[in-house]
Amino acid sequence: MSHRRHGLIIVKPAHHQRTQQDILHLLTTASLFPGITIACILPREWVDALYAEHVEKEWYENHAAYMTSGVSVVCLVNHDLEDDPIPTMLRVKRAVRGLYADPMVSYRNAIHTSDSLESAEREEELFWQLVDLHAHRRTT
């Protein structure tokens, strides 16, 4: 019996919308189906919560500025995989980073994925906070 699991994938701000569309297509070909999806400029406080373990690192300020510099596509990914879905997500992440990374600036990679079941659970909670924040901003 399969269990529905979720993971978080963020297609980071890209120079061209086409890049984001290509990445989303790559996800679906790997049987990772974007469920609820938000396209928005990420609030700094949300980025800080997502990357809490990195905020003291010397590169973090540049990374946070990049993450809040343009529209990201944030997806709660659905999958019915019998096996742990995280290895599939990590393979996709490596492939996307290889195709779309900025070779001059390592923190400007194109995608974030959950890297463990524990981080997927924590990131799913953050995702719902972003949904609430996004809905509130659209109604005010």
Short mmCIF file of C-alpha atoms in Angstrom, two decimals:
data_model
loop_
_atom_site.label_atom_id
_atom_site.label_comp_id
_atom_site.label_asym_id
_atom_site.label_seq_id
_atom_site.Cartn_x
_atom_site.Cartn_y
_atom_site.Cartn_z
CA MET A 1 0.00 0.00 0.00
CA SER A 2 1.38 3.38 -0.91
CA HIS A 3 1.25 6.37 1.35
CA ARG A 4 0.87 9.87 0.03
CA ARG A 5 3.85 11.92 1.03
CA HIS A 6 4.76 15.48 0.38
CA GLY A 7 8.01 17.28 -0.17
CA LEU A 8 8.83 20.89 -0.82
CA ILE A 9 10.40 22.10 -4.03
CA ILE A 10 11.24 25.73 -4.72
CA VAL A 11 12.11 26.81 -8.22
CA LYS A 12 14.17 29.84 -7.29
CA PRO A 13 14.07 33.23 -9.00
CA ALA A 14 15.16 32.67 -12.57
CA HIS A 15 16.27 35.10 -15.24
CA HIS A 16 13.60 33.80 -17.59
CA GLN A 17 10.17 32.38 -16.88
CA ARG A 18 10.95 29.68 -19.45
CA THR A 19 13.61 28.22 -17.13
CA GLN A 20 11.01 27.82 -14.38
CA GLN A 21 8.62 26.12 -16.81
CA ASP A 22 11.37 23.75 -17.97
CA ILE A 23 12.19 22.81 -14.38
CA LEU A 24 8.54 22.14 -13.51
CA HIS A 25 8.31 19.89 -16.58
CA LEU A 26 11.41 18.01 -15.43
CA LEU A 27 9.73 17.39 -12.06
CA THR A 28 6.67 15.80 -13.62
CA THR A 29 8.79 13.53 -15.80
CA ALA A 30 10.38 12.26 -12.55
CA SER A 31 6.90 11.45 -11.13
CA LEU A 32 7.03 14.41 -8.76
CA PHE A 33 3.78 16.23 -9.29
CA PRO A 34 3.45 19.82 -8.14
CA GLY A 35 0.30 19.95 -6.05
CA ILE A 36 -0.54 23.23 -4.43
CA THR A 37 1.75 25.80 -5.99
CA ILE A 38 2.40 29.43 -5.17
CA ALA A 39 4.29 31.83 -7.40
CA CYS A 40 5.40 34.80 -5.32
CA ILE A 41 8.29 36.87 -4.07
CA LEU A 42 9.34 35.12 -0.89
CA PRO A 43 9.25 37.18 2.31
CA ARG A 44 12.65 37.48 4.00
CA GLU A 45 11.36 36.11 7.31
CA TRP A 46 10.10 32.98 5.54
CA VAL A 47 13.45 32.48 3.78
CA ASP A 48 15.22 32.88 7.14
CA ALA A 49 12.99 30.20 8.67
CA LEU A 50 13.56 27.84 5.73
CA TYR A 51 17.34 28.23 5.89
CA ALA A 52 17.60 28.69 9.68
CA GLU A 53 20.69 26.48 9.94
CA HIS A 54 22.55 28.74 7.48
CA VAL A 55 21.74 32.29 8.63
CA GLU A 56 25.10 32.74 10.39
CA LYS A 57 27.18 31.64 7.40
CA GLU A 58 29.13 34.29 5.51
CA TRP A 59 27.35 33.63 2.20
CA TYR A 60 23.85 33.73 3.66
CA GLU A 61 23.07 37.44 3.18
CA ASN A 62 23.72 37.15 -0.55
CA HIS A 63 21.66 33.97 -0.70
CA ALA A 64 18.73 35.57 1.14
CA ALA A 65 18.88 38.60 -1.16
CA TYR A 66 18.78 36.25 -4.16
CA MET A 67 15.84 34.26 -2.74
CA THR A 68 13.83 37.46 -2.27
CA SER A 69 14.89 39.11 -5.55
CA GLY A 70 12.11 37.84 -7.79
CA VAL A 71 9.28 35.41 -8.20
CA SER A 72 9.87 31.85 -6.99
CA VAL A 73 7.57 28.91 -7.62
CA VAL A 74 6.97 27.03 -4.37
CA CYS A 75 5.39 23.59 -4.76
CA LEU A 76 4.11 21.10 -2.26
CA VAL A 77 4.93 18.00 -4.28
CA ASN A 78 2.66 14.98 -4.19
CA HIS A 79 3.91 11.49 -4.82
CA ASP A 80 2.59 8.00 -4.23
CA LEU A 81 5.95 6.29 -4.32
CA GLU A 82 6.35 3.06 -2.38
CA ASP A 83 9.93 3.95 -1.64
CA ASP A 84 11.29 7.02 0.07
CA PRO A 85 10.73 9.89 -2.41
CA ILE A 86 13.68 11.93 -1.18
CA PRO A 87 16.30 10.20 -3.39
CA THR A 88 14.17 11.02 -6.45
CA MET A 89 13.92 14.64 -5.34
CA LEU A 90 17.68 14.80 -4.79
CA ARG A 91 18.39 13.34 -8.26
CA VAL A 92 16.13 15.97 -9.80
CA LYS A 93 17.84 18.69 -7.75
CA ARG A 94 21.30 17.60 -8.94
CA ALA A 95 20.12 17.46 -12.57
CA VAL A 96 18.48 20.89 -12.42
CA ARG A 97 21.45 22.47 -10.68
CA GLY A 98 23.74 21.01 -13.31
CA LEU A 99 21.63 22.46 -16.12
CA TYR A 100 20.73 25.87 -14.71
CA ALA A 101 23.25 26.80 -12.02
CA ASP A 102 25.23 30.00 -12.20
CA PRO A 103 28.81 28.68 -12.36
CA MET A 104 30.16 31.93 -10.93
CA VAL A 105 27.96 32.05 -7.82
CA SER A 106 27.19 28.78 -6.02
CA TYR A 107 24.30 30.10 -3.90
CA ARG A 108 22.38 31.13 -7.04
CA ASN A 109 21.32 27.61 -7.89
CA ALA A 110 17.93 27.10 -9.49
CA ILE A 111 16.14 24.73 -7.13
CA HIS A 112 15.62 23.76 -3.49
CA THR A 113 14.21 20.36 -2.52
CA SER A 114 13.57 18.69 0.77
CA ASP A 115 16.60 16.54 1.50
CA SER A 116 15.17 14.21 4.14
CA LEU A 117 11.77 13.10 5.39
CA GLU A 118 12.36 15.19 8.52
CA SER A 119 13.10 18.34 6.53
CA ALA A 120 10.09 17.60 4.30
CA GLU A 121 7.82 17.62 7.36
CA ARG A 122 9.32 20.88 8.68
CA GLU A 123 9.19 22.49 5.23
CA GLU A 124 5.57 21.43 4.72
CA GLU A 125 4.67 23.41 7.86
CA LEU A 126 6.54 26.41 6.45
CA PHE A 127 4.70 25.96 3.15
CA TRP A 128 1.30 26.28 4.86
CA GLN A 129 2.54 29.42 6.63
CA LEU A 130 3.44 30.84 3.22
CA VAL A 131 -0.01 29.91 1.86
CA ASP A 132 -1.65 31.76 4.76
CA LEU A 133 0.64 34.77 4.35
CA HIS A 134 0.08 34.87 0.58
CA ALA A 135 -3.71 34.61 0.99
CA HIS A 136 -3.68 37.39 3.59
CA ARG A 137 -1.64 39.69 1.35
CA ARG A 138 -4.00 39.12 -1.58
CA THR A 139 -7.05 40.09 0.48
CA THR A 140 -5.60 43.24 2.04
#
